[in-house]
Amino acid sequence: MTERQTPRVRFAPSPTGFLHVGGLRTALYNYLFARKTGGTFVLRIEDTDRTRIVEGAVENLLKTLTWSGLEFDEGPGKGGGYGPYVQSERLNLYREHRDILMDARQAYPCFCAPERLEEMRKQQQKMRIAPKYDRHCLKLPPEKVSELLAAGTPHVIMMKVPESETLTANDDIRGDVEFISDRLDDQVIVKSDGYPTYHLANVVDDHLMGITHVIRGEEWLPSTPKHILLYRYFGWSVPQFAHLPLLLNADRSKLSKRQGDVAVEEYRAAGYLPEALVNFVALLGWNPGDEREIFSLEELVKEFSLERVGKSGAIFNVDKLKWLNQQHLRGLPTTSILEKVKPSLTAAGLDYRDDAYLAKVIDAMKDRLSSFDDFHSFALYFFRDPENYDETARRKNWGPESGKQVGILLSRLETVPEFSEQSLEGTVKELAAELGISPGRIIHAVRLAVSGISIGPGLYELMTVLGRETVLRRLRSAIRILG
Ligand code: GLU
C-alpha cells in the first residue's frame, strides 16, 4: 500500500459456530488498528465452505460483536461502498476472476477422481516423497479438456504454483517471512460445487474491498504464499500482513475446548463483563510496554500498536480473566450491577425483596465478586435461608459449646436497641469476653448459622444487610441443629 492510503482492515470470520476468543482477539486488533489510524473496520462473512456452515452463526456473531462493543463501519446489515459483505452473495465476482486466471493459464480444471488422488498419494508415501499433485490434468490436450467440460464432468479448478521460487510476505509482526514455492502444491481455488475456496474468495475480496492491512491469526500464515501468488497473477498490489501469535493453554498446547471454554458466548453466559473480556483478549499477544493491565476500550485505542504485538504464543489464563473481571466489576456503579443481576435472580426464582435491599447486597459483595455468576454461588443466602450448612465449615466452626453460645447471643440480639454494625460488634465482643473465648469463635459459628457458608463480607455488615428478623430466624433454625 502507499503511505497516504487510509487504512482499511477487515475481520473475516467463517460462520462455523460460536465466536472463539481467538476470533474476538482478531476482531479487536483490527478494530483497534482502524480506530487508532482513522481507518475503516470492515466485517466480511466468509461462507463459501458450505459443508461447515452452522445455522444461526452469523446472527450469533453479530450479537457477540455488539455485546463486545466492537462496532464495525461496513458489513452485513450495515452496508458500505464495497458490498455485498457476505461471500455467498458475491459468487459472480469469483467466477469472473476464475475466468481471468483460466484465460491466462494460471489455473486449470482438474477432473481427477478422489480415488485416483488417493492412489497417487499412497504411491508417493511408499516412495517417501512429499505428497504433491502430479498435474495429470494440466497435461491433458486442450480438445480433451473442452470435451470433458462440455460433457459436464465433475471437476475443480486448480491454481498453478511455480517451481523454485521464494515468495516473501511482509509481516508487521514477523518481518519478512519467506516461503519456498517447491513446498507448495497446486491449489484448488474452485471446488466441484462451483464455490470458490477460501484462497480465491479471500484474495479477490481483500483486493476489491480495498483492504490495506490483513491482520489475522498465525494459523493463516501458511496460506499467505498462495495469496501472494494470486495477487501476482491478478497484477494487484499485496496488502501489508500481520499474523497474530497463537493462543495457548497453560501447558503451551494449542488453545482447545478440552482445557476450558473457548467461545465468547460461554464467558458471556457465565456473567463476565464485555469490558473485562475485551481487556483480557487485548493482552493476549499485545502489551503496553509497561506494567499497566487494566484498560477500557477507549484506552486500548489510544495505546494499541502492532509494533507491540509479540511473535510467541500467548497463554490463555482464566485466572487473569477472573481478576480483570473483578477489577472492572469494582469500577461499575451499583445501579448498573443491579440492572444486570436482577433478571438472573428473577429467572432463578429468587426473591430480592426490592431495589434498595439488592443495592445493599451488591455493595456488600461487590469487591468479592469475580463474575456475575459468583453472585449466584456466593450471595444466595441474601435471598433465601440456608437449606444446609457447609460440611467442612461445620466441623471446623461448630463445636459442642456453639449451641449454647449462639443461644445467648440470640437472646441479646432480640433486645439490642439498634441493629447496626457497631452495636452488633459490641454485643459479640462483650459476650466473648464474658465467656472467656475469642470473638472469632462466635463470629465463625454465627456466620455459618446465618449464611450456611464460611466466606463472605464482614459478619456485622452481613447481619445488618440481612436485618434483624432474618438473622434471628436463621439463628433459631441453626440452634435446633446445634442443640
Ligand atoms: N475466514 C477465515 C477465518 O475464518 C479468515 C482468515 C483471514 O482473515 O484471512 O478466520
Short mmCIF file of C-alpha atoms and ligand atoms in Angstrom, two decimals:
data_model
loop_
_atom_site.label_atom_id
_atom_site.label_comp_id
_atom_site.label_asym_id
_atom_site.label_seq_id
_atom_site.Cartn_x
_atom_site.Cartn_y
_atom_site.Cartn_z
CA MET A 1 0.00 0.00 0.00
CA THR A 2 1.10 3.56 -0.49
CA GLU A 3 1.80 5.64 2.58
CA ARG A 4 -1.07 8.03 2.06
CA GLN A 5 -3.82 5.41 1.76
CA THR A 6 -6.27 5.44 4.65
CA PRO A 7 -6.10 2.01 6.27
CA ARG A 8 -8.93 -0.41 5.64
CA VAL A 9 -8.92 -3.60 7.67
CA ARG A 10 -11.35 -6.45 7.94
CA PHE A 11 -12.48 -9.20 10.26
CA ALA A 12 -13.47 -12.12 8.04
CA PRO A 13 -14.94 -14.94 10.11
CA SER A 14 -16.50 -18.09 8.71
CA PRO A 15 -19.90 -18.80 10.24
CA THR A 16 -18.96 -22.23 11.53
CA GLY A 17 -20.14 -21.91 15.13
CA PHE A 18 -19.73 -19.63 18.10
CA LEU A 19 -17.16 -16.85 18.04
CA HIS A 20 -13.94 -18.18 19.56
CA VAL A 21 -11.92 -15.99 21.94
CA GLY A 22 -9.16 -16.07 19.30
CA GLY A 23 -11.66 -14.65 16.81
CA LEU A 24 -12.58 -11.93 19.26
CA ARG A 25 -8.91 -11.03 19.57
CA THR A 26 -8.54 -10.81 15.78
CA ALA A 27 -11.65 -8.63 15.59
CA LEU A 28 -10.37 -6.46 18.44
CA TYR A 29 -6.89 -5.89 16.99
CA ASN A 30 -8.42 -4.97 13.63
CA TYR A 31 -10.86 -2.65 15.37
CA LEU A 32 -8.13 -1.01 17.46
CA PHE A 33 -5.87 -0.58 14.45
CA ALA A 34 -8.69 1.04 12.47
CA ARG A 35 -9.70 3.37 15.28
CA LYS A 36 -6.14 4.32 16.06
CA THR A 37 -5.27 5.14 12.45
CA GLY A 38 -8.56 6.77 11.49
CA GLY A 39 -9.15 3.82 9.16
CA THR A 40 -12.16 1.67 8.38
CA PHE A 41 -13.11 -1.61 10.04
CA VAL A 42 -14.95 -3.98 7.72
CA LEU A 43 -16.83 -7.13 8.67
CA ARG A 44 -16.98 -9.79 5.95
CA ILE A 45 -18.65 -13.16 6.26
CA GLU A 46 -16.67 -15.95 4.58
CA ASP A 47 -19.26 -18.62 3.96
CA THR A 48 -18.02 -20.40 0.86
CA ASP A 49 -17.33 -23.69 2.62
CA ARG A 50 -20.92 -24.85 2.52
CA THR A 51 -20.19 -28.03 4.46
CA ARG A 52 -19.07 -26.18 7.58
CA ILE A 53 -21.81 -23.59 7.86
CA VAL A 54 -23.77 -23.59 11.11
CA GLU A 55 -27.23 -22.15 11.16
CA GLY A 56 -27.60 -19.03 13.28
CA ALA A 57 -23.83 -18.49 13.42
CA VAL A 58 -23.94 -15.13 11.63
CA GLU A 59 -26.67 -13.78 13.90
CA ASN A 60 -24.75 -15.01 16.91
CA LEU A 61 -21.57 -13.42 15.66
CA LEU A 62 -23.26 -10.05 15.14
CA LYS A 63 -24.80 -10.26 18.59
CA THR A 64 -21.48 -11.14 20.19
CA LEU A 65 -19.62 -8.33 18.42
CA THR A 66 -22.27 -5.85 19.54
CA TRP A 67 -22.03 -7.16 23.10
CA SER A 68 -18.25 -6.72 22.99
CA GLY A 69 -18.58 -3.12 21.85
CA LEU A 70 -16.58 -3.66 18.64
CA GLU A 71 -18.60 -1.68 16.18
CA PHE A 72 -17.77 -2.20 12.52
CA ASP A 73 -18.02 0.52 9.88
CA GLU A 74 -19.02 -1.60 6.90
CA GLY A 75 -20.53 -5.03 6.77
CA PRO A 76 -23.67 -7.13 6.60
CA GLY A 77 -26.73 -5.23 7.70
CA LYS A 78 -24.74 -2.02 7.78
CA GLY A 79 -23.79 -1.50 4.15
CA GLY A 80 -20.83 0.45 2.78
CA GLY A 81 -19.44 1.13 -0.62
CA TYR A 82 -17.85 -2.28 -1.16
CA GLY A 83 -20.67 -4.76 -0.58
CA PRO A 84 -22.15 -7.24 -0.54
CA TYR A 85 -20.19 -8.28 2.55
CA VAL A 86 -21.24 -11.91 2.53
CA GLN A 87 -19.22 -14.11 0.18
CA SER A 88 -22.10 -16.32 -0.93
CA GLU A 89 -23.63 -13.16 -2.40
CA ARG A 90 -20.50 -12.45 -4.44
CA LEU A 91 -20.24 -15.64 -6.49
CA ASN A 92 -20.36 -13.83 -9.84
CA LEU A 93 -17.20 -11.94 -8.86
CA TYR A 94 -15.33 -15.14 -8.08
CA ARG A 95 -16.45 -16.64 -11.41
CA GLU A 96 -15.13 -13.61 -13.27
CA HIS A 97 -11.82 -13.89 -11.53
CA ARG A 98 -11.62 -17.61 -12.02
CA ASP A 99 -12.00 -16.96 -15.75
CA ILE A 100 -9.24 -14.37 -15.70
CA LEU A 101 -6.88 -16.98 -14.24
CA MET A 102 -8.04 -19.70 -16.62
CA ASP A 103 -7.60 -17.45 -19.65
CA ALA A 104 -4.10 -16.60 -18.52
CA ARG A 105 -3.37 -20.34 -17.99
CA GLN A 106 -2.59 -19.69 -14.34
CA ALA A 107 -5.40 -22.01 -13.41
CA TYR A 108 -6.69 -25.23 -14.95
CA PRO A 109 -9.54 -27.68 -14.46
CA CYS A 110 -8.77 -30.95 -12.76
CA PHE A 111 -11.06 -33.92 -13.38
CA CYS A 112 -9.18 -36.45 -11.26
CA ALA A 113 -11.45 -38.68 -9.23
CA PRO A 114 -10.81 -38.75 -5.47
CA GLU A 115 -9.78 -42.45 -5.82
CA ARG A 116 -7.04 -41.54 -8.29
CA LEU A 117 -5.71 -38.81 -6.00
CA GLU A 118 -5.81 -41.19 -3.07
CA GLU A 119 -3.88 -43.85 -5.01
CA MET A 120 -1.32 -41.25 -6.11
CA ARG A 121 -0.80 -40.15 -2.51
CA LYS A 122 -0.30 -43.73 -1.38
CA GLN A 123 2.34 -44.30 -4.07
CA GLN A 124 4.14 -41.09 -3.07
CA GLN A 125 4.09 -42.16 0.53
CA LYS A 126 5.56 -45.52 -0.42
CA MET A 127 8.30 -43.82 -2.36
CA ARG A 128 8.81 -41.47 0.56
CA ILE A 129 8.29 -38.32 -1.46
CA ALA A 130 6.26 -35.34 -0.31
CA PRO A 131 2.62 -35.67 -1.43
CA LYS A 132 2.00 -33.37 -4.39
CA TYR A 133 -0.46 -33.33 -7.25
CA ASP A 134 1.20 -34.81 -10.36
CA ARG A 135 -0.53 -32.30 -12.66
CA HIS A 136 -2.14 -35.09 -14.61
CA CYS A 137 -4.92 -32.79 -15.82
CA LEU A 138 -2.59 -29.95 -16.74
CA LYS A 139 -1.11 -32.29 -19.32
CA LEU A 140 -4.45 -33.15 -20.96
CA PRO A 141 -4.74 -31.98 -24.59
CA PRO A 142 -6.99 -28.90 -24.93
CA GLU A 143 -9.55 -30.81 -27.03
CA LYS A 144 -9.87 -33.37 -24.27
CA VAL A 145 -10.41 -30.63 -21.66
CA SER A 146 -13.12 -28.99 -23.78
CA GLU A 147 -14.78 -32.34 -24.32
CA LEU A 148 -14.83 -33.17 -20.60
CA LEU A 149 -16.12 -29.70 -19.71
CA ALA A 150 -18.83 -29.89 -22.37
CA ALA A 151 -19.91 -33.26 -21.01
CA GLY A 152 -20.33 -31.67 -17.56
CA THR A 153 -17.65 -33.86 -15.97
CA PRO A 154 -17.23 -33.00 -12.27
CA HIS A 155 -14.04 -31.03 -11.71
CA VAL A 156 -12.27 -28.50 -9.55
CA ILE A 157 -10.17 -25.54 -10.67
CA MET A 158 -6.53 -25.61 -9.62
CA MET A 159 -4.15 -22.71 -9.44
CA LYS A 160 -0.61 -23.28 -10.65
CA VAL A 161 2.22 -22.86 -8.20
CA PRO A 162 5.57 -22.08 -9.88
CA GLU A 163 8.71 -24.09 -9.13
CA SER A 164 11.84 -22.89 -7.35
CA GLU A 165 10.70 -19.52 -6.20
CA THR A 166 10.97 -17.74 -2.91
CA LEU A 167 7.78 -15.93 -2.00
CA THR A 168 8.16 -13.23 0.62
CA ALA A 169 5.40 -11.95 2.85
CA ASN A 170 5.97 -8.63 4.51
CA ASP A 171 4.62 -9.03 8.01
CA ASP A 172 4.36 -6.22 10.56
CA ILE A 173 4.89 -8.66 13.42
CA ARG A 174 7.31 -11.16 11.90
CA GLY A 175 9.25 -9.05 9.41
CA ASP A 176 9.91 -10.70 6.04
CA VAL A 177 8.64 -14.27 6.03
CA GLU A 178 9.97 -16.43 3.19
CA PHE A 179 8.29 -19.44 1.64
CA ILE A 180 9.80 -21.85 -0.88
CA SER A 181 7.28 -22.46 -3.65
CA ASP A 182 8.52 -26.03 -4.20
CA ARG A 183 6.99 -27.00 -0.90
CA LEU A 184 3.55 -25.89 -2.06
CA ASP A 185 1.17 -27.95 -4.09
CA ASP A 186 -1.06 -26.60 -6.85
CA GLN A 187 -4.11 -25.28 -5.01
CA VAL A 188 -7.80 -25.86 -5.50
CA ILE A 189 -9.39 -22.44 -5.97
CA VAL A 190 -12.86 -23.55 -7.09
CA LYS A 191 -14.47 -26.67 -5.63
CA SER A 192 -16.60 -29.16 -7.51
CA ASP A 193 -19.73 -27.49 -6.13
CA GLY A 194 -18.71 -24.35 -8.00
CA TYR A 195 -17.94 -22.40 -4.84
CA PRO A 196 -14.54 -20.73 -4.56
CA THR A 197 -12.19 -21.94 -1.86
CA TYR A 198 -11.05 -19.62 0.91
CA HIS A 199 -7.89 -18.62 -1.02
CA LEU A 200 -9.60 -17.25 -4.12
CA ALA A 201 -12.54 -15.61 -2.38
CA ASN A 202 -10.37 -14.09 0.34
CA VAL A 203 -7.84 -12.53 -2.06
CA VAL A 204 -10.46 -11.28 -4.54
CA ASP A 205 -12.42 -9.67 -1.72
CA ASP A 206 -9.45 -8.17 0.09
CA HIS A 207 -8.49 -6.52 -3.17
CA LEU A 208 -11.95 -5.42 -4.26
CA MET A 209 -12.74 -4.13 -0.78
CA GLY A 210 -9.56 -2.06 -0.74
CA ILE A 211 -8.09 -3.83 2.28
CA THR A 212 -4.68 -2.35 3.09
CA HIS A 213 -3.72 -4.47 6.12
CA VAL A 214 -4.53 -8.12 6.68
CA ILE A 215 -4.44 -8.74 10.43
CA ARG A 216 -5.27 -12.34 11.27
CA GLY A 217 -4.23 -15.37 13.32
CA GLU A 218 -0.95 -17.18 12.78
CA GLU A 219 -2.81 -20.27 11.58
CA TRP A 220 -3.30 -18.41 8.27
CA LEU A 221 0.40 -17.81 7.71
CA PRO A 222 0.82 -20.97 5.55
CA SER A 223 -1.92 -19.65 3.24
CA THR A 224 -0.09 -16.39 2.68
CA PRO A 225 2.31 -17.51 -0.11
CA LYS A 226 -0.67 -18.85 -2.06
CA HIS A 227 -2.36 -15.49 -1.63
CA ILE A 228 0.78 -13.66 -2.72
CA LEU A 229 0.76 -15.71 -5.94
CA LEU A 230 -2.85 -14.84 -6.59
CA TYR A 231 -2.12 -11.14 -6.12
CA ARG A 232 0.69 -11.51 -8.63
CA TYR A 233 -1.45 -13.39 -11.17
CA PHE A 234 -4.09 -10.70 -10.99
CA GLY A 235 -1.49 -7.92 -11.14
CA TRP A 236 -2.60 -6.46 -7.82
CA SER A 237 -0.52 -4.96 -5.03
CA VAL A 238 -0.17 -7.12 -1.94
CA PRO A 239 -1.57 -5.81 1.37
CA GLN A 240 0.56 -5.48 4.47
CA PHE A 241 0.26 -8.60 6.63
CA ALA A 242 0.25 -9.03 10.41
CA HIS A 243 -0.11 -12.57 11.76
CA LEU A 244 -1.09 -12.65 15.41
CA PRO A 245 0.53 -15.18 17.78
CA LEU A 246 -1.22 -18.43 18.59
CA LEU A 247 -3.32 -18.74 21.73
CA LEU A 248 -2.07 -21.48 24.04
CA ASN A 249 -3.31 -23.44 27.01
CA ALA A 250 -1.30 -23.22 30.22
CA ASP A 251 0.68 -26.31 29.12
CA ARG A 252 1.57 -24.48 25.88
CA SER A 253 -0.59 -26.75 23.72
CA LYS A 254 -2.84 -25.02 21.20
CA LEU A 255 -5.86 -23.50 22.94
CA SER A 256 -8.64 -26.01 22.82
CA LYS A 257 -12.07 -26.70 24.14
CA ARG A 258 -10.74 -29.66 26.08
CA GLN A 259 -8.99 -27.43 28.59
CA GLY A 260 -11.81 -24.95 29.13
CA ASP A 261 -14.25 -22.65 27.44
CA VAL A 262 -13.19 -21.06 24.17
CA ALA A 263 -16.44 -19.50 22.96
CA VAL A 264 -17.06 -15.85 23.82
CA GLU A 265 -20.68 -16.87 24.31
CA GLU A 266 -19.72 -19.11 27.23
CA TYR A 267 -17.97 -16.28 29.05
CA ARG A 268 -20.89 -14.00 28.38
CA ALA A 269 -23.28 -16.61 29.77
CA ALA A 270 -21.04 -17.07 32.79
CA GLY A 271 -21.59 -13.43 33.62
CA TYR A 272 -18.28 -11.90 32.56
CA LEU A 273 -18.30 -8.25 31.59
CA PRO A 274 -17.59 -7.44 27.95
CA GLU A 275 -15.14 -4.75 29.13
CA ALA A 276 -13.16 -7.37 31.04
CA LEU A 277 -13.14 -9.94 28.25
CA VAL A 278 -12.03 -7.31 25.74
CA ASN A 279 -9.31 -6.14 28.14
CA PHE A 280 -8.25 -9.76 28.61
CA VAL A 281 -8.01 -10.67 24.91
CA ALA A 282 -6.20 -7.39 24.20
CA LEU A 283 -3.37 -8.64 26.41
CA LEU A 284 -3.13 -11.97 24.56
CA GLY A 285 -0.18 -11.05 22.39
CA TRP A 286 -0.03 -7.29 22.94
CA ASN A 287 1.32 -5.31 25.90
CA PRO A 288 1.52 -1.57 26.54
CA GLY A 289 5.27 -1.70 27.25
CA ASP A 290 4.84 -1.12 30.96
CA GLU A 291 3.12 -2.74 33.93
CA ARG A 292 -0.40 -1.49 33.27
CA GLU A 293 -3.02 -4.17 32.77
CA ILE A 294 -6.43 -2.58 33.21
CA PHE A 295 -7.73 -0.84 30.11
CA SER A 296 -11.06 0.35 28.82
CA LEU A 297 -11.73 0.03 25.11
CA GLU A 298 -11.02 3.76 24.62
CA GLU A 299 -7.73 3.43 26.44
CA LEU A 300 -6.80 0.46 24.26
CA VAL A 301 -7.48 2.52 21.14
CA LYS A 302 -5.07 5.12 22.45
CA GLU A 303 -2.35 2.64 23.40
CA PHE A 304 -2.55 -0.05 20.74
CA SER A 305 0.08 -0.59 18.07
CA LEU A 306 1.07 -3.62 16.00
CA GLU A 307 4.71 -2.99 16.94
CA ARG A 308 3.88 -4.09 20.46
CA VAL A 309 2.37 -7.41 19.37
CA GLY A 310 4.72 -10.33 20.05
CA LYS A 311 5.54 -13.35 17.94
CA SER A 312 5.45 -16.05 20.58
CA GLY A 313 2.28 -17.82 21.64
CA ALA A 314 0.07 -16.11 24.20
CA ILE A 315 -1.06 -18.17 27.18
CA PHE A 316 -4.74 -18.09 27.96
CA ASN A 317 -5.01 -17.78 31.71
CA VAL A 318 -8.57 -17.86 33.04
CA ASP A 319 -7.46 -16.66 36.47
CA LYS A 320 -6.21 -13.48 34.87
CA LEU A 321 -9.60 -13.05 33.20
CA LYS A 322 -11.33 -13.51 36.56
CA TRP A 323 -9.07 -10.95 38.12
CA LEU A 324 -9.65 -8.45 35.33
CA ASN A 325 -13.37 -9.03 35.61
CA GLN A 326 -13.17 -8.30 39.31
CA GLN A 327 -11.31 -5.06 38.58
CA HIS A 328 -13.86 -3.94 36.01
CA LEU A 329 -16.77 -5.02 38.22
CA ARG A 330 -15.49 -2.93 41.09
CA GLY A 331 -15.49 0.10 38.89
CA LEU A 332 -19.14 -0.30 37.95
CA PRO A 333 -21.78 1.76 39.74
CA THR A 334 -24.09 -0.29 41.99
CA THR A 335 -27.10 0.65 39.87
CA SER A 336 -25.67 -0.90 36.71
CA ILE A 337 -24.75 -4.12 38.54
CA LEU A 338 -28.28 -4.11 39.92
CA GLU A 339 -29.81 -3.97 36.46
CA LYS A 340 -27.55 -6.81 35.35
CA VAL A 341 -28.24 -9.21 38.22
CA LYS A 342 -31.95 -8.55 38.66
CA PRO A 343 -33.15 -10.55 35.63
CA SER A 344 -30.96 -13.52 36.51
CA LEU A 345 -32.19 -13.56 40.13
CA THR A 346 -35.77 -13.46 38.94
CA ALA A 347 -35.07 -16.20 36.40
CA ALA A 348 -33.61 -18.33 39.21
CA GLY A 349 -36.81 -17.81 41.22
CA LEU A 350 -35.06 -15.78 43.92
CA ASP A 351 -36.89 -13.01 45.71
CA TYR A 352 -34.61 -10.00 46.07
CA ARG A 353 -37.25 -8.01 48.01
CA ASP A 354 -36.68 -4.58 46.46
CA ASP A 355 -34.02 -2.49 44.72
CA ALA A 356 -32.89 -0.87 47.95
CA TYR A 357 -32.20 -4.26 49.53
CA LEU A 358 -30.48 -5.60 46.42
CA ALA A 359 -28.30 -2.48 46.28
CA LYS A 360 -27.15 -3.15 49.86
CA VAL A 361 -26.31 -6.75 48.97
CA ILE A 362 -24.34 -5.58 45.93
CA ASP A 363 -22.39 -3.04 47.98
CA ALA A 364 -21.50 -5.74 50.47
CA MET A 365 -20.44 -8.22 47.79
CA LYS A 366 -19.00 -6.01 45.05
CA ASP A 367 -15.34 -6.34 45.99
CA ARG A 368 -15.61 -10.09 46.36
CA LEU A 369 -17.12 -11.00 43.03
CA SER A 370 -15.09 -12.02 40.04
CA SER A 371 -18.17 -12.50 37.84
CA PHE A 372 -21.93 -12.08 37.99
CA ASP A 373 -22.15 -15.82 38.20
CA ASP A 374 -20.43 -15.63 41.57
CA PHE A 375 -23.47 -13.80 42.74
CA HIS A 376 -25.45 -17.00 42.48
CA SER A 377 -22.72 -19.08 44.06
CA PHE A 378 -21.75 -16.79 46.94
CA ALA A 379 -24.69 -14.49 47.59
CA LEU A 380 -27.63 -16.88 47.55
CA TYR A 381 -28.17 -16.64 51.29
CA PHE A 382 -29.15 -12.99 50.93
CA PHE A 383 -32.27 -14.19 49.15
CA ARG A 384 -33.22 -17.36 50.97
CA ASP A 385 -32.47 -19.09 54.25
CA PRO A 386 -29.69 -21.66 54.08
CA GLU A 387 -31.02 -25.14 53.34
CA ASN A 388 -27.89 -26.77 54.65
CA TYR A 389 -24.57 -25.84 56.19
CA ASP A 390 -21.20 -26.37 54.55
CA GLU A 391 -19.80 -29.66 55.92
CA THR A 392 -16.18 -28.61 56.30
CA ALA A 393 -17.14 -25.35 57.96
CA ARG A 394 -19.47 -27.25 60.27
CA ARG A 395 -16.69 -29.48 61.50
CA LYS A 396 -14.39 -26.53 61.97
CA ASN A 397 -16.66 -23.81 63.33
CA TRP A 398 -19.38 -25.58 65.25
CA GLY A 399 -18.21 -27.19 68.48
CA PRO A 400 -20.08 -28.71 71.43
CA GLU A 401 -20.39 -25.26 73.04
CA SER A 402 -21.65 -23.49 69.95
CA GLY A 403 -25.35 -24.15 70.60
CA LYS A 404 -25.15 -22.50 73.98
CA GLN A 405 -23.05 -19.57 72.77
CA VAL A 406 -25.26 -18.82 69.79
CA GLY A 407 -28.28 -19.17 72.08
CA ILE A 408 -27.08 -16.46 74.42
CA LEU A 409 -26.24 -14.20 71.50
CA LEU A 410 -29.69 -14.79 70.07
CA SER A 411 -31.38 -13.66 73.25
CA ARG A 412 -29.27 -10.50 73.35
CA LEU A 413 -29.92 -9.69 69.69
CA GLU A 414 -33.64 -9.97 70.32
CA THR A 415 -33.43 -6.97 72.60
CA VAL A 416 -30.45 -4.97 71.40
CA PRO A 417 -31.95 -1.49 70.78
CA GLU A 418 -30.22 -0.84 67.49
CA PHE A 419 -29.35 -3.50 64.88
CA SER A 420 -26.26 -1.76 63.49
CA GLU A 421 -22.73 -2.92 62.70
CA GLN A 422 -21.43 -1.07 65.70
CA SER A 423 -23.89 -2.48 68.21
CA LEU A 424 -23.53 -6.00 66.78
CA GLU A 425 -19.79 -5.80 67.16
CA GLY A 426 -20.18 -4.56 70.73
CA THR A 427 -22.60 -7.35 71.61
CA VAL A 428 -20.38 -10.11 70.15
CA LYS A 429 -17.22 -8.80 71.81
CA GLU A 430 -18.92 -8.39 75.16
CA LEU A 431 -20.25 -11.93 75.04
CA ALA A 432 -16.85 -13.32 74.03
CA ALA A 433 -15.23 -11.54 76.94
CA GLU A 434 -17.83 -12.88 79.39
CA LEU A 435 -17.36 -16.43 78.10
CA GLY A 436 -13.59 -16.07 78.05
CA ILE A 437 -13.30 -17.03 74.39
CA SER A 438 -12.06 -15.17 71.33
CA PRO A 439 -14.68 -13.22 69.39
CA GLY A 440 -13.58 -15.23 66.34
CA ARG A 441 -15.20 -18.40 67.74
CA ILE A 442 -18.59 -16.70 67.93
CA ILE A 443 -18.13 -14.89 64.62
CA HIS A 444 -17.38 -18.11 62.70
CA ALA A 445 -20.19 -20.06 64.31
CA VAL A 446 -22.70 -17.27 63.69
CA ARG A 447 -21.58 -16.70 60.10
CA LEU A 448 -22.19 -20.35 59.31
CA ALA A 449 -25.55 -20.23 61.06
CA VAL A 450 -26.84 -17.22 59.13
CA SER A 451 -25.30 -17.90 55.70
CA GLY A 452 -24.64 -21.64 55.52
CA ILE A 453 -21.09 -21.00 54.24
CA SER A 454 -17.86 -19.69 55.69
CA ILE A 455 -16.94 -16.94 53.25
CA GLY A 456 -18.48 -13.57 52.54
CA PRO A 457 -18.46 -9.97 53.68
CA GLY A 458 -17.68 -9.00 57.27
CA LEU A 459 -20.15 -10.61 59.67
CA TYR A 460 -21.54 -7.36 61.09
CA GLU A 461 -22.11 -5.92 57.64
CA LEU A 462 -23.69 -9.18 56.53
CA MET A 463 -26.07 -9.22 59.51
CA THR A 464 -27.15 -5.61 59.12
CA VAL A 465 -27.91 -6.16 55.44
CA LEU A 466 -29.98 -9.27 56.27
CA GLY A 467 -31.80 -7.42 59.01
CA ARG A 468 -32.82 -8.45 62.50
CA GLU A 469 -35.83 -10.54 61.64
CA THR A 470 -33.95 -12.76 59.18
CA VAL A 471 -30.91 -13.11 61.42
CA LEU A 472 -32.99 -14.15 64.44
CA ARG A 473 -34.97 -16.68 62.38
CA ARG A 474 -31.80 -18.22 61.00
CA LEU A 475 -30.10 -18.36 64.38
CA ARG A 476 -33.12 -20.19 65.79
CA SER A 477 -33.01 -22.75 62.96
CA ALA A 478 -29.29 -23.32 63.49
CA ILE A 479 -29.72 -23.74 67.22
CA ARG A 480 -32.21 -26.52 66.59
CA ILE A 481 -29.40 -28.37 64.82
CA LEU A 482 -26.66 -27.32 67.23
CA GLY A 483 -28.74 -28.48 70.20
N1 GLU B 1 -12.43 -16.96 7.03
C1 GLU B 1 -11.17 -17.02 7.69
C2 GLU B 1 -11.46 -17.33 9.15
O1 GLU B 1 -12.42 -17.96 9.41
C3 GLU B 1 -10.46 -15.70 7.51
C4 GLU B 1 -8.99 -15.77 7.59
C5 GLU B 1 -8.40 -14.45 7.15
O2 GLU B 1 -8.55 -13.49 7.90
O3 GLU B 1 -7.85 -14.38 6.07
O4 GLU B 1 -10.78 -16.97 10.06
#
